[in-house]
PDB file of C-alpha atoms and ligand atoms in Angstrom:
ATOM      1  CA  MET A   1      -9.955  17.562   3.875  1.00 38.00           C
ATOM      2  CA  THR A   2      -7.600  15.934   6.330  1.00 43.00           C
ATOM      3  CA  HIS A   3      -5.811  12.819   5.146  1.00 46.00           C
ATOM      4  CA  PRO A   4      -3.760  10.455   7.253  1.00 49.00           C
ATOM      5  CA  THR A   5      -0.098  11.259   7.719  1.00 47.00           C
ATOM      6  CA  ARG A   6       0.808   8.294   9.895  1.00 46.00           C
ATOM      7  CA  ASN A   7       0.676   4.514   9.938  1.00 50.00           C
ATOM      8  CA  PRO A   8      -0.536   2.160  12.685  1.00 59.00           C
ATOM      9  CA  ASP A   9       2.963   0.932  13.509  1.00 77.00           C
ATOM     10  CA  ALA A  10       4.285   4.442  14.028  1.00 86.00           C
ATOM     11  CA  LEU A  11       1.159   5.305  16.018  1.00 88.00           C
ATOM     12  CA  SER A  12       1.587   2.311  18.297  1.00 88.00           C
ATOM     13  CA  ALA A  13       5.259   3.183  18.784  1.00 88.00           C
ATOM     14  CA  PHE A  14       4.294   6.740  19.783  1.00 91.00           C
ATOM     15  CA  ASN A  15       1.212   5.787  21.826  1.00 90.00           C
ATOM     16  CA  ALA A  16       3.351   4.291  24.606  1.00 88.00           C
ATOM     17  CA  TYR A  17       4.477   7.864  25.411  1.00 91.00           C
ATOM     18  CA  GLU A  18       0.864   9.146  25.546  1.00 93.00           C
ATOM     19  CA  PRO A  19       1.458  12.026  23.154  1.00 94.00           C
ATOM     20  CA  ALA A  20      -1.075  14.710  22.247  1.00 94.00           C
ATOM     21  CA  TYR A  21      -1.292  14.336  18.471  1.00 95.00           C
ATOM     22  CA  VAL A  22      -1.774  17.267  16.140  1.00 95.00           C
ATOM     23  CA  SER A  23      -2.831  16.200  12.638  1.00 93.00           C
ATOM     24  CA  LEU A  24      -1.505  18.212   9.697  1.00 96.00           C
ATOM     25  CA  GLU A  25      -3.671  19.125   6.724  1.00 96.00           C
ATOM     26  CA  THR A  26      -2.762  17.286   3.525  1.00 95.00           C
ATOM     27  CA  ASP A  27      -3.734  17.220  -0.142  1.00 95.00           C
ATOM     28  CA  GLU A  28      -2.815  15.006  -3.096  1.00 94.00           C
ATOM     29  CA  ASP A  29       0.823  16.182  -2.725  1.00 96.00           C
ATOM     30  CA  GLY A  30       1.086  15.294   0.966  1.00 96.00           C
ATOM     31  CA  VAL A  31       1.345  17.655   3.910  1.00 97.00           C
ATOM     32  CA  ILE A  32       0.382  21.266   3.189  1.00 98.00           C
ATOM     33  CA  PRO A  33       3.300  23.573   4.139  1.00 98.00           C
ATOM     34  CA  GLU A  34       1.004  26.305   5.548  1.00 98.00           C
ATOM     35  CA  SER A  35      -0.553  23.768   7.918  1.00 98.00           C
ATOM     36  CA  LEU A  36       2.918  22.729   9.090  1.00 98.00           C
ATOM     37  CA  ALA A  37       3.999  26.351   9.561  1.00 98.00           C
ATOM     38  CA  ALA A  38       0.850  27.203  11.530  1.00 98.00           C
ATOM     39  CA  THR A  39       1.225  24.140  13.762  1.00 98.00           C
ATOM     40  CA  LEU A  40       4.860  24.943  14.521  1.00 98.00           C
ATOM     41  CA  ALA A  41       4.037  28.600  15.139  1.00 97.00           C
ATOM     42  CA  SER A  42       1.489  27.569  17.777  1.00 96.00           C
ATOM     43  CA  GLY A  43       4.373  26.020  19.775  1.00 93.00           C
ATOM     44  CA  GLY A  44       4.830  22.946  21.949  1.00 93.00           C
ATOM     45  CA  VAL A  45       5.606  20.518  19.104  1.00 97.00           C
ATOM     46  CA  LYS A  46       8.232  17.927  20.095  1.00 96.00           C
ATOM     47  CA  PHE A  47       8.692  16.558  16.588  1.00 97.00           C
ATOM     48  CA  ILE A  48       6.973  16.111  13.251  1.00 98.00           C
ATOM     49  CA  TYR A  49       6.523  12.688  11.693  1.00 97.00           C
ATOM     50  CA  LEU A  50       6.212  12.371   7.914  1.00 98.00           C
ATOM     51  CA  ALA A  51       6.569   9.581   5.359  1.00 97.00           C
ATOM     52  CA  PRO A  52       7.089  11.829   2.311  1.00 98.00           C
ATOM     53  CA  THR A  53       7.819   9.124  -0.296  1.00 98.00           C
ATOM     54  CA  LEU A  54       5.192   6.618  -1.507  1.00 97.00           C
ATOM     55  CA  GLN A  55       3.546   6.957   1.853  1.00 96.00           C
ATOM     56  CA  ASN A  56       1.763   4.214   3.738  1.00 95.00           C
ATOM     57  CA  PRO A  57      -1.275   4.182   3.371  1.00 95.00           C
ATOM     58  CA  THR A  58      -1.995   6.672   0.529  1.00 95.00           C
ATOM     59  CA  GLY A  59       1.027   6.040  -1.729  1.00 96.00           C
ATOM     60  CA  ARG A  60       1.497   9.802  -2.037  1.00 96.00           C
ATOM     61  CA  THR A  61       4.871  11.448  -2.607  1.00 97.00           C
ATOM     62  CA  ILE A  62       5.681  15.030  -1.662  1.00 98.00           C
ATOM     63  CA  PRO A  63       7.067  16.823  -4.763  1.00 98.00           C
ATOM     64  CA  LEU A  64      10.509  18.449  -4.808  1.00 98.00           C
ATOM     65  CA  ASP A  65       9.435  22.086  -4.341  1.00 98.00           C
ATOM     66  CA  ARG A  66       7.254  21.199  -1.382  1.00 98.00           C
ATOM     67  CA  ARG A  67      10.120  19.206   0.177  1.00 98.00           C
ATOM     68  CA  LYS A  68      12.309  22.303  -0.019  1.00 98.00           C
ATOM     69  CA  GLU A  69       9.554  24.434   1.475  1.00 98.00           C
ATOM     70  CA  ILE A  70       9.055  21.982   4.348  1.00 98.00           C
ATOM     71  CA  ALA A  71      12.830  22.045   4.953  1.00 98.00           C
ATOM     72  CA  ARG A  72      12.798  25.865   5.111  1.00 98.00           C
ATOM     73  CA  ILE A  73       9.862  25.851   7.559  1.00 98.00           C
ATOM     74  CA  ILE A  74      11.428  23.372   9.975  1.00 98.00           C
ATOM     75  CA  GLN A  75      14.738  25.266   9.830  1.00 98.00           C
ATOM     76  CA  ARG A  76      12.954  28.552  10.524  1.00 98.00           C
ATOM     77  CA  HIS A  77      11.247  27.053  13.594  1.00 98.00           C
ATOM     78  CA  ASP A  78      14.281  24.999  14.606  1.00 97.00           C
ATOM     79  CA  ALA A  79      11.961  21.986  14.624  1.00 98.00           C
ATOM     80  CA  LEU A  80      12.778  18.286  14.390  1.00 98.00           C
ATOM     81  CA  LEU A  81      11.365  16.121  11.606  1.00 98.00           C
ATOM     82  CA  VAL A  82      11.367  12.328  11.640  1.00 98.00           C
ATOM     83  CA  GLU A  83      11.428  11.386   7.953  1.00 98.00           C
ATOM     84  CA  ASP A  84      10.293   7.792   7.590  1.00 98.00           C
ATOM     85  CA  ASP A  85      11.175   6.248   4.221  1.00 98.00           C
ATOM     86  CA  PRO A  86      10.513   2.520   4.064  1.00 97.00           C
ATOM     87  CA  TYR A  87       9.055   2.513   0.512  1.00 98.00           C
ATOM     88  CA  GLY A  88      11.368   4.864  -1.448  1.00 97.00           C
ATOM     89  CA  ALA A  89      13.097   1.988  -3.281  1.00 97.00           C
ATOM     90  CA  LEU A  90       9.767   0.564  -4.512  1.00 98.00           C
ATOM     91  CA  ARG A  91       9.262   3.100  -7.288  1.00 98.00           C
ATOM     92  CA  TYR A  92       7.629   1.833 -10.501  1.00 97.00           C
ATOM     93  CA  ARG A  93       7.462   5.165 -12.348  1.00 95.00           C
ATOM     94  CA  GLY A  94       8.962   8.637 -12.225  1.00 95.00           C
ATOM     95  CA  GLU A  95      12.132  10.064 -10.750  1.00 94.00           C
ATOM     96  CA  ASP A  96      13.633   9.390  -7.332  1.00 96.00           C
ATOM     97  CA  LEU A  97      13.433  12.493  -5.156  1.00 98.00           C
ATOM     98  CA  PRO A  98      15.987  13.595  -2.551  1.00 98.00           C
ATOM     99  CA  PRO A  99      14.874  13.134   1.069  1.00 98.00           C
ATOM    100  CA  ILE A 100      13.823  16.276   2.934  1.00 98.00           C
ATOM    101  CA  GLN A 101      16.863  15.591   5.084  1.00 98.00           C
ATOM    102  CA  THR A 102      19.074  16.644   2.155  1.00 98.00           C
ATOM    103  CA  PHE A 103      17.748  20.197   2.507  1.00 98.00           C
ATOM    104  CA  ALA A 104      17.808  20.442   6.331  1.00 98.00           C
ATOM    105  CA  PRO A 105      20.306  17.870   7.655  1.00 98.00           C
ATOM    106  CA  GLU A 106      20.495  19.447  11.120  1.00 98.00           C
ATOM    107  CA  ASN A 107      16.710  19.229  11.605  1.00 98.00           C
ATOM    108  CA  VAL A 108      15.890  15.761  10.295  1.00 98.00           C
ATOM    109  CA  VAL A 109      16.239  12.184  11.497  1.00 98.00           C
ATOM    110  CA  TYR A 110      15.956  10.049   8.368  1.00 98.00           C
ATOM    111  CA  ALA A 111      14.961   6.395   8.824  1.00 98.00           C
ATOM    112  CA  SER A 112      14.609   3.481   6.437  1.00 97.00           C
ATOM    113  CA  THR A 113      14.547  -0.305   6.557  1.00 97.00           C
ATOM    114  CA  LEU A 114      15.524  -3.493   4.772  1.00 97.00           C
ATOM    115  CA  SER A 115      12.039  -4.891   5.456  1.00 96.00           C
ATOM    116  CA  LYS A 116      10.635  -4.052   2.009  1.00 96.00           C
ATOM    117  CA  VAL A 117      13.697  -4.922  -0.074  1.00 96.00           C
ATOM    118  CA  PHE A 118      15.193  -7.914   1.794  1.00 96.00           C
ATOM    119  CA  ALA A 119      13.136  -9.474   4.608  1.00 95.00           C
ATOM    120  CA  PRO A 120      10.906  -7.945   7.304  1.00 95.00           C
ATOM    121  CA  GLY A 121      11.761 -10.771   9.728  1.00 95.00           C
ATOM    122  CA  LEU A 122      15.377  -9.601   9.919  1.00 95.00           C
ATOM    123  CA  ARG A 123      14.261  -6.466  11.818  1.00 95.00           C
ATOM    124  CA  ILE A 124      17.053  -4.377  10.325  1.00 96.00           C
ATOM    125  CA  GLY A 125      16.516  -0.683   9.803  1.00 96.00           C
ATOM    126  CA  PHE A 126      18.848   2.277   9.755  1.00 96.00           C
ATOM    127  CA  CYS A 127      18.811   5.979  10.325  1.00 96.00           C
ATOM    128  CA  THR A 128      20.951   9.044   9.947  1.00 97.00           C
ATOM    129  CA  ALA A 129      20.595  11.903  12.405  1.00 98.00           C
ATOM    130  CA  PRO A 130      22.241  15.136  13.541  1.00 97.00           C
ATOM    131  CA  GLU A 131      25.247  14.270  15.734  1.00 97.00           C
ATOM    132  CA  ALA A 132      23.710  15.151  19.132  1.00 94.00           C
ATOM    133  CA  ILE A 133      20.618  13.051  18.423  1.00 97.00           C
ATOM    134  CA  ARG A 134      22.664  10.222  16.937  1.00 97.00           C
ATOM    135  CA  ARG A 135      24.611   9.896  20.181  1.00 97.00           C
ATOM    136  CA  TRP A 136      21.371   9.689  22.186  1.00 96.00           C
ATOM    137  CA  LEU A 137      19.873   7.177  19.787  1.00 96.00           C
ATOM    138  CA  VAL A 138      22.856   4.869  20.258  1.00 96.00           C
ATOM    139  CA  ARG A 139      22.428   5.040  24.044  1.00 96.00           C
ATOM    140  CA  VAL A 140      18.665   4.505  23.917  1.00 95.00           C
ATOM    141  CA  LYS A 141      19.055   1.570  21.536  1.00 95.00           C
ATOM    142  CA  GLN A 142      21.631  -0.015  23.853  1.00 96.00           C
ATOM    143  CA  GLY A 143      19.276   0.512  26.777  1.00 96.00           C
ATOM    144  CA  THR A 144      16.414  -1.063  24.866  1.00 92.00           C
ATOM    145  CA  ASP A 145      17.905  -4.222  23.354  1.00 94.00           C
ATOM    146  CA  LEU A 146      21.709  -4.034  23.845  1.00 95.00           C
ATOM    147  CA  HIS A 147      22.146  -4.478  20.071  1.00 94.00           C
ATOM    148  CA  THR A 148      20.489  -5.850  16.978  1.00 95.00           C
ATOM    149  CA  SER A 149      21.225  -9.527  16.306  1.00 96.00           C
ATOM    150  CA  THR A 150      24.772  -9.718  14.925  1.00 97.00           C
ATOM    151  CA  PHE A 151      23.780 -12.687  12.750  1.00 97.00           C
ATOM    152  CA  ASN A 152      21.043 -10.625  11.112  1.00 97.00           C
ATOM    153  CA  GLN A 153      23.406  -7.686  10.731  1.00 97.00           C
ATOM    154  CA  ALA A 154      25.929  -9.970   8.989  1.00 98.00           C
ATOM    155  CA  LEU A 155      23.209 -11.164   6.577  1.00 97.00           C
ATOM    156  CA  ALA A 156      22.246  -7.555   5.872  1.00 97.00           C
ATOM    157  CA  ALA A 157      25.892  -6.570   5.313  1.00 97.00           C
ATOM    158  CA  GLU A 158      26.340  -9.414   2.815  1.00 97.00           C
ATOM    159  CA  TYR A 159      23.060  -8.513   1.068  1.00 97.00           C
ATOM    160  CA  LEU A 160      24.241  -4.935   0.602  1.00 96.00           C
ATOM    161  CA  SER A 161      27.965  -5.390  -0.056  1.00 97.00           C
ATOM    162  CA  GLY A 162      27.571  -8.546  -2.171  1.00 97.00           C
ATOM    163  CA  GLY A 163      25.484  -6.741  -4.806  1.00 97.00           C
ATOM    164  CA  HIS A 164      22.348  -8.757  -3.954  1.00 97.00           C
ATOM    165  CA  LEU A 165      20.154  -5.694  -3.462  1.00 97.00           C
ATOM    166  CA  GLN A 166      21.084  -4.328  -6.906  1.00 96.00           C
ATOM    167  CA  ARG A 167      20.279  -7.688  -8.484  1.00 97.00           C
ATOM    168  CA  ARG A 168      17.059  -8.331  -6.544  1.00 97.00           C
ATOM    169  CA  LEU A 169      15.459  -4.895  -6.590  1.00 97.00           C
ATOM    170  CA  PRO A 170      14.624  -4.887 -10.334  1.00 97.00           C
ATOM    171  CA  LYS A 171      13.030  -8.338  -9.850  1.00 97.00           C
ATOM    172  CA  ILE A 172      10.961  -7.082  -6.921  1.00 97.00           C
ATOM    173  CA  LEU A 173       9.807  -4.101  -9.001  1.00 98.00           C
ATOM    174  CA  ASP A 174       8.996  -6.341 -11.981  1.00 98.00           C
ATOM    175  CA  LEU A 175       6.903  -8.515  -9.657  1.00 98.00           C
ATOM    176  CA  TYR A 176       4.976  -5.671  -8.001  1.00 98.00           C
ATOM    177  CA  ARG A 177       4.482  -3.266 -10.946  1.00 98.00           C
ATOM    178  CA  PRO A 178       2.007  -5.482 -12.891  1.00 98.00           C
ATOM    179  CA  ARG A 179       0.239  -6.342  -9.619  1.00 98.00           C
ATOM    180  CA  GLN A 180      -0.411  -2.682  -8.974  1.00 98.00           C
ATOM    181  CA  ALA A 181      -1.630  -2.265 -12.572  1.00 98.00           C
ATOM    182  CA  ALA A 182      -3.921  -5.304 -12.177  1.00 98.00           C
ATOM    183  CA  MET A 183      -5.456  -3.921  -8.994  1.00 98.00           C
ATOM    184  CA  LEU A 184      -6.001  -0.482 -10.543  1.00 98.00           C
ATOM    185  CA  ASP A 185      -7.608  -2.069 -13.644  1.00 98.00           C
ATOM    186  CA  ALA A 186      -9.856  -4.189 -11.436  1.00 98.00           C
ATOM    187  CA  LEU A 187     -10.907  -1.147  -9.390  1.00 98.00           C
ATOM    188  CA  ASP A 188     -11.782   0.676 -12.635  1.00 98.00           C
ATOM    189  CA  ARG A 189     -13.759  -2.343 -13.788  1.00 98.00           C
ATOM    190  CA  TYR A 190     -15.650  -3.388 -10.654  1.00 98.00           C
ATOM    191  CA  PHE A 191     -15.862  -0.512  -8.168  1.00 97.00           C
ATOM    192  CA  PRO A 192     -18.786   1.938  -8.048  1.00 95.00           C
ATOM    193  CA  LYS A 193     -18.233   5.416  -9.496  1.00 95.00           C
ATOM    194  CA  THR A 194     -18.904   6.906  -6.060  1.00 95.00           C
ATOM    195  CA  PHE A 195     -15.481   5.650  -4.916  1.00 97.00           C
ATOM    196  CA  ARG A 196     -12.092   7.326  -5.511  1.00 97.00           C
ATOM    197  CA  TRP A 197      -8.651   5.770  -5.238  1.00 97.00           C
ATOM    198  CA  SER A 198      -4.989   6.737  -5.479  1.00 96.00           C
ATOM    199  CA  ARG A 199      -2.689   5.827  -8.396  1.00 97.00           C
ATOM    200  CA  PRO A 200       0.691   5.836  -6.661  1.00 97.00           C
ATOM    201  CA  ASP A 201       4.032   5.768  -8.490  1.00 97.00           C
ATOM    202  CA  GLY A 202       5.144   2.871  -6.300  1.00 98.00           C
ATOM    203  CA  GLY A 203       4.912   1.338  -2.843  1.00 97.00           C
ATOM    204  CA  MET A 204       2.613  -1.471  -1.792  1.00 97.00           C
ATOM    205  CA  PHE A 205      -0.798   0.108  -1.363  1.00 97.00           C
ATOM    206  CA  ILE A 206      -3.783   1.733  -2.980  1.00 98.00           C
ATOM    207  CA  TRP A 207      -5.860   4.069  -0.857  1.00 98.00           C
ATOM    208  CA  VAL A 208      -9.598   3.940  -1.480  1.00 98.00           C
ATOM    209  CA  GLU A 209     -12.163   6.511  -0.350  1.00 97.00           C
ATOM    210  CA  GLY A 210     -15.829   5.540  -0.354  1.00 96.00           C
ATOM    211  CA  PRO A 211     -18.870   7.804  -0.177  1.00 92.00           C
ATOM    212  CA  ARG A 212     -19.334   9.805   3.011  1.00 89.00           C
ATOM    213  CA  GLY A 213     -20.923   7.822   5.811  1.00 85.00           C
ATOM    214  CA  MET A 214     -20.074   4.390   4.418  1.00 90.00           C
ATOM    215  CA  ASP A 215     -18.352   2.604   7.277  1.00 92.00           C
ATOM    216  CA  MET A 216     -15.594   0.332   5.961  1.00 95.00           C
ATOM    217  CA  ALA A 217     -15.852  -1.737   9.159  1.00 93.00           C
ATOM    218  CA  TRP A 218     -19.138  -3.118   7.683  1.00 93.00           C
ATOM    219  CA  VAL A 219     -17.487  -3.707   4.327  1.00 95.00           C
ATOM    220  CA  TYR A 220     -14.584  -5.393   6.118  1.00 96.00           C
ATOM    221  CA  ARG A 221     -16.924  -7.896   7.780  1.00 95.00           C
ATOM    222  CA  ALA A 222     -18.712  -8.620   4.505  1.00 95.00           C
ATOM    223  CA  ALA A 223     -15.355  -8.976   2.699  1.00 97.00           C
ATOM    224  CA  VAL A 224     -13.848 -11.353   5.265  1.00 97.00           C
ATOM    225  CA  GLU A 225     -16.935 -13.571   4.960  1.00 96.00           C
ATOM    226  CA  ARG A 226     -15.958 -13.761   1.274  1.00 96.00           C
ATOM    227  CA  ASN A 227     -12.277 -14.513   2.139  1.00 97.00           C
ATOM    228  CA  VAL A 228     -10.897 -11.108   1.153  1.00 97.00           C
ATOM    229  CA  ALA A 229      -9.264  -8.732   3.635  1.00 97.00           C
ATOM    230  CA  PHE A 230      -8.005  -5.144   3.681  1.00 97.00           C
ATOM    231  CA  VAL A 231      -7.092  -2.635   6.373  1.00 97.00           C
ATOM    232  CA  PRO A 232      -9.910  -0.214   7.248  1.00 96.00           C
ATOM    233  CA  GLY A 233      -8.381   3.240   6.800  1.00 96.00           C
ATOM    234  CA  LYS A 234      -9.518   4.578  10.174  1.00 95.00           C
ATOM    235  CA  PHE A 235      -6.583   2.781  11.813  1.00 93.00           C
ATOM    236  CA  PHE A 236      -4.205   5.202  10.089  1.00 93.00           C
ATOM    237  CA  TYR A 237      -5.670   8.244  11.804  1.00 92.00           C
ATOM    238  CA  ALA A 238      -4.581   9.498  15.197  1.00 89.00           C
ATOM    239  CA  ARG A 239      -8.028  10.869  15.954  1.00 87.00           C
ATOM    240  CA  GLU A 240     -11.017   8.605  16.497  1.00 87.00           C
ATOM    241  CA  GLY A 241     -13.945   9.013  14.086  1.00 89.00           C
ATOM    242  CA  LYS A 242     -11.711  10.006  11.147  1.00 92.00           C
ATOM    243  CA  GLY A 243     -11.386   8.027   7.931  1.00 94.00           C
ATOM    244  CA  ILE A 244     -14.236   5.572   8.484  1.00 95.00           C
ATOM    245  CA  GLU A 245     -15.075   5.613   4.750  1.00 96.00           C
ATOM    246  CA  THR A 246     -11.505   4.709   3.686  1.00 97.00           C
ATOM    247  CA  MET A 247      -9.554   1.501   3.120  1.00 98.00           C
ATOM    248  CA  ARG A 248      -6.006   0.466   2.316  1.00 98.00           C
ATOM    249  CA  LEU A 249      -5.533  -2.288  -0.240  1.00 98.00           C
ATOM    250  CA  ASN A 250      -2.238  -4.187  -0.565  1.00 98.00           C
ATOM    251  CA  PHE A 251      -1.403  -5.504  -4.038  1.00 98.00           C
ATOM    252  CA  THR A 252       1.991  -7.133  -3.372  1.00 97.00           C
ATOM    253  CA  MET A 253       0.930 -10.472  -1.898  1.00 94.00           C
ATOM    254  CA  ALA A 254      -1.016 -12.069  -4.776  1.00 97.00           C
ATOM    255  CA  GLY A 255      -0.735 -12.605  -8.523  1.00 98.00           C
ATOM    256  CA  GLU A 256      -2.672 -10.581 -11.091  1.00 98.00           C
ATOM    257  CA  ALA A 257      -5.516 -13.076 -11.582  1.00 98.00           C
ATOM    258  CA  ALA A 258      -6.043 -13.440  -7.816  1.00 98.00           C
ATOM    259  CA  LEU A 259      -6.037  -9.643  -7.427  1.00 98.00           C
ATOM    260  CA  ASP A 260      -8.694  -9.288 -10.108  1.00 98.00           C
ATOM    261  CA  ASP A 261     -10.850 -11.879  -8.311  1.00 98.00           C
ATOM    262  CA  ALA A 262     -10.227 -10.229  -4.936  1.00 98.00           C
ATOM    263  CA  VAL A 263     -11.245  -6.761  -6.127  1.00 98.00           C
ATOM    264  CA  ARG A 264     -14.378  -8.188  -7.791  1.00 98.00           C
ATOM    265  CA  THR A 265     -15.241  -9.928  -4.515  1.00 98.00           C
ATOM    266  CA  LEU A 266     -14.549  -6.742  -2.563  1.00 98.00           C
ATOM    267  CA  ALA A 267     -16.841  -4.829  -4.912  1.00 97.00           C
ATOM    268  CA  SER A 268     -19.602  -7.363  -4.166  1.00 96.00           C
ATOM    269  CA  ALA A 269     -19.051  -6.796  -0.420  1.00 96.00           C
ATOM    270  CA  VAL A 270     -19.317  -3.040  -1.047  1.00 96.00           C
ATOM    271  CA  SER A 271     -22.605  -3.427  -2.916  1.00 93.00           C
ATOM    272  CA  ALA A 272     -24.010  -5.761  -0.242  1.00 91.00           C
ATOM    273  CA  CYS A 273     -23.256  -3.054   2.344  1.00 88.00           C
ATOM    274  CA  SER A 274     -24.722  -0.299   0.156  1.00 84.00           C
ATOM    275  CA  ARG A 275     -27.931  -2.333  -0.281  1.00 78.00           C
ATOM    276  CA  GLY A 276     -28.033  -2.954   3.490  1.00 72.00           C
ATOM    277  CA  ARG A 277     -27.643   0.771   4.131  1.00 72.00           C
ATOM    278  CA  GLU A 278     -30.433   1.663   1.692  1.00 74.00           C
ATOM    279  CA  GLU A 279     -32.769  -0.903   3.243  1.00 75.00           C
ATOM    280  CA  ASP A 280     -32.010   0.372   6.725  1.00 73.00           C
ATOM    281  CA  ARG A 281     -32.595   3.947   5.564  1.00 73.00           C
ATOM    282  CA  ARG A 282     -36.034   2.939   4.172  1.00 77.00           C
ATOM    283  CA  ARG A 283     -36.998   1.012   7.321  1.00 80.00           C
ATOM    284  CA  ASN A 284     -35.728   3.548   9.870  1.00 79.00           C
ATOM    285  CA  PRO A 285     -35.943   6.961   8.220  1.00 76.00           C
ATOM    286  CA  ALA A 286     -35.995   8.663  11.632  1.00 76.00           C
ATOM    287  CA  SER A 287     -32.554   7.355  12.659  1.00 69.00           C
ATOM    288  CA  TRP A 288     -31.069   8.467   9.286  1.00 65.00           C
ATOM    289  CA  ALA A 289     -32.608  11.947   9.470  1.00 66.00           C
ATOM    290  CA  ALA A 290     -30.536  12.865  12.530  1.00 54.00           C
TER     291      ALA A 290
HETATM  292  C1  PLP B   1       5.335   3.886   7.349  1.00 61.67           C
HETATM  293  C2  PLP B   1       6.203   2.748   7.768  1.00 61.67           C
HETATM  294  N1  PLP B   1       7.286   3.018   8.491  1.00 61.67           N
HETATM  295  C3  PLP B   1       8.144   2.055   8.845  1.00 61.67           C
HETATM  296  C4  PLP B   1       7.916   0.747   8.486  1.00 61.67           C
HETATM  297  C5  PLP B   1       9.008  -0.131   8.962  1.00 61.67           C
HETATM  298  O1  PLP B   1       8.979  -1.399   8.941  1.00 61.67           O
HETATM  299  P1  PLP B   1      10.014  -2.272   9.774  1.00 61.67           P
HETATM  300  O2  PLP B   1       9.729  -2.049  11.231  1.00 61.67           O
HETATM  301  O3  PLP B   1       9.713  -3.643   9.323  1.00 61.67           O
HETATM  302  O4  PLP B   1      11.382  -1.788   9.392  1.00 61.67           O
HETATM  303  C6  PLP B   1       6.780   0.402   7.760  1.00 61.67           C
HETATM  304  C7  PLP B   1       6.489  -0.981   7.417  1.00 61.67           C
HETATM  305  O5  PLP B   1       5.421  -1.508   7.437  1.00 61.67           O
HETATM  306  C8  PLP B   1       5.901   1.442   7.382  1.00 61.67           C
HETATM  307  O6  PLP B   1       4.790   1.208   6.674  1.00 61.67           O
END
């Protein structure tokens, strides 16, 4: 089964250049190395984009051995990987893992952000890159916006050097960890057994897969009528028609009681859509037979 390996923001950033996307095969441990090797062997790949740690939208993390294997493959093909890591600091369980960049520094541009651990409105991110690419990135950035707001950079510098991140991060984790647990409990309690969902070690999201053919765009409409929203998973796929039965739930923005209510409400939207589908199937058997 193919799972998403990208997020809508990255897709919209890439779309401006009208790329031809090639989706990699993934499993519960992220991208499958053989799929990466085969894609690179077929040639013509400008770069690979991965979010290997607590990925948006699935919450998956690529384990250590697979990271090393991916590093070996990109080195063998002299390929370039963009390693996007906005969620690595939001780990509630388990060990931190080294970025893939550690194992192939000359083949990886590693990028992260202060958006998840300070403030998204600051628009401060950072990257490390092989020297030749770093020089180009500086030029392109200057050509794009001259420079990032110096006021915002000063705030970020104080946040980092003044020890604020170290003090705040445990508080952020203590806030989000029980929210994730509450959402997972509520899914166990209210969602039909025909659904599956991820149990990530951190991040902001839970990835839910419904039964084949259930279009989450219908569920979305029914949920919004009930004042609950989520992101239909199809927006995380490069190819149209993929992931219609999936959804991404965010657990960071509400308290535990509200999350329990929201998931119960979402489950009622799901059952309303399932009933609607069954009724339609009974009334129009011919259109369902196709
Ligand atoms: C996969 C991924 N990459 C990068 C980002 C970067 O966010 P920002 O542009 O706020 O630094 C996000 C945040 O939503 C994300 O989900």
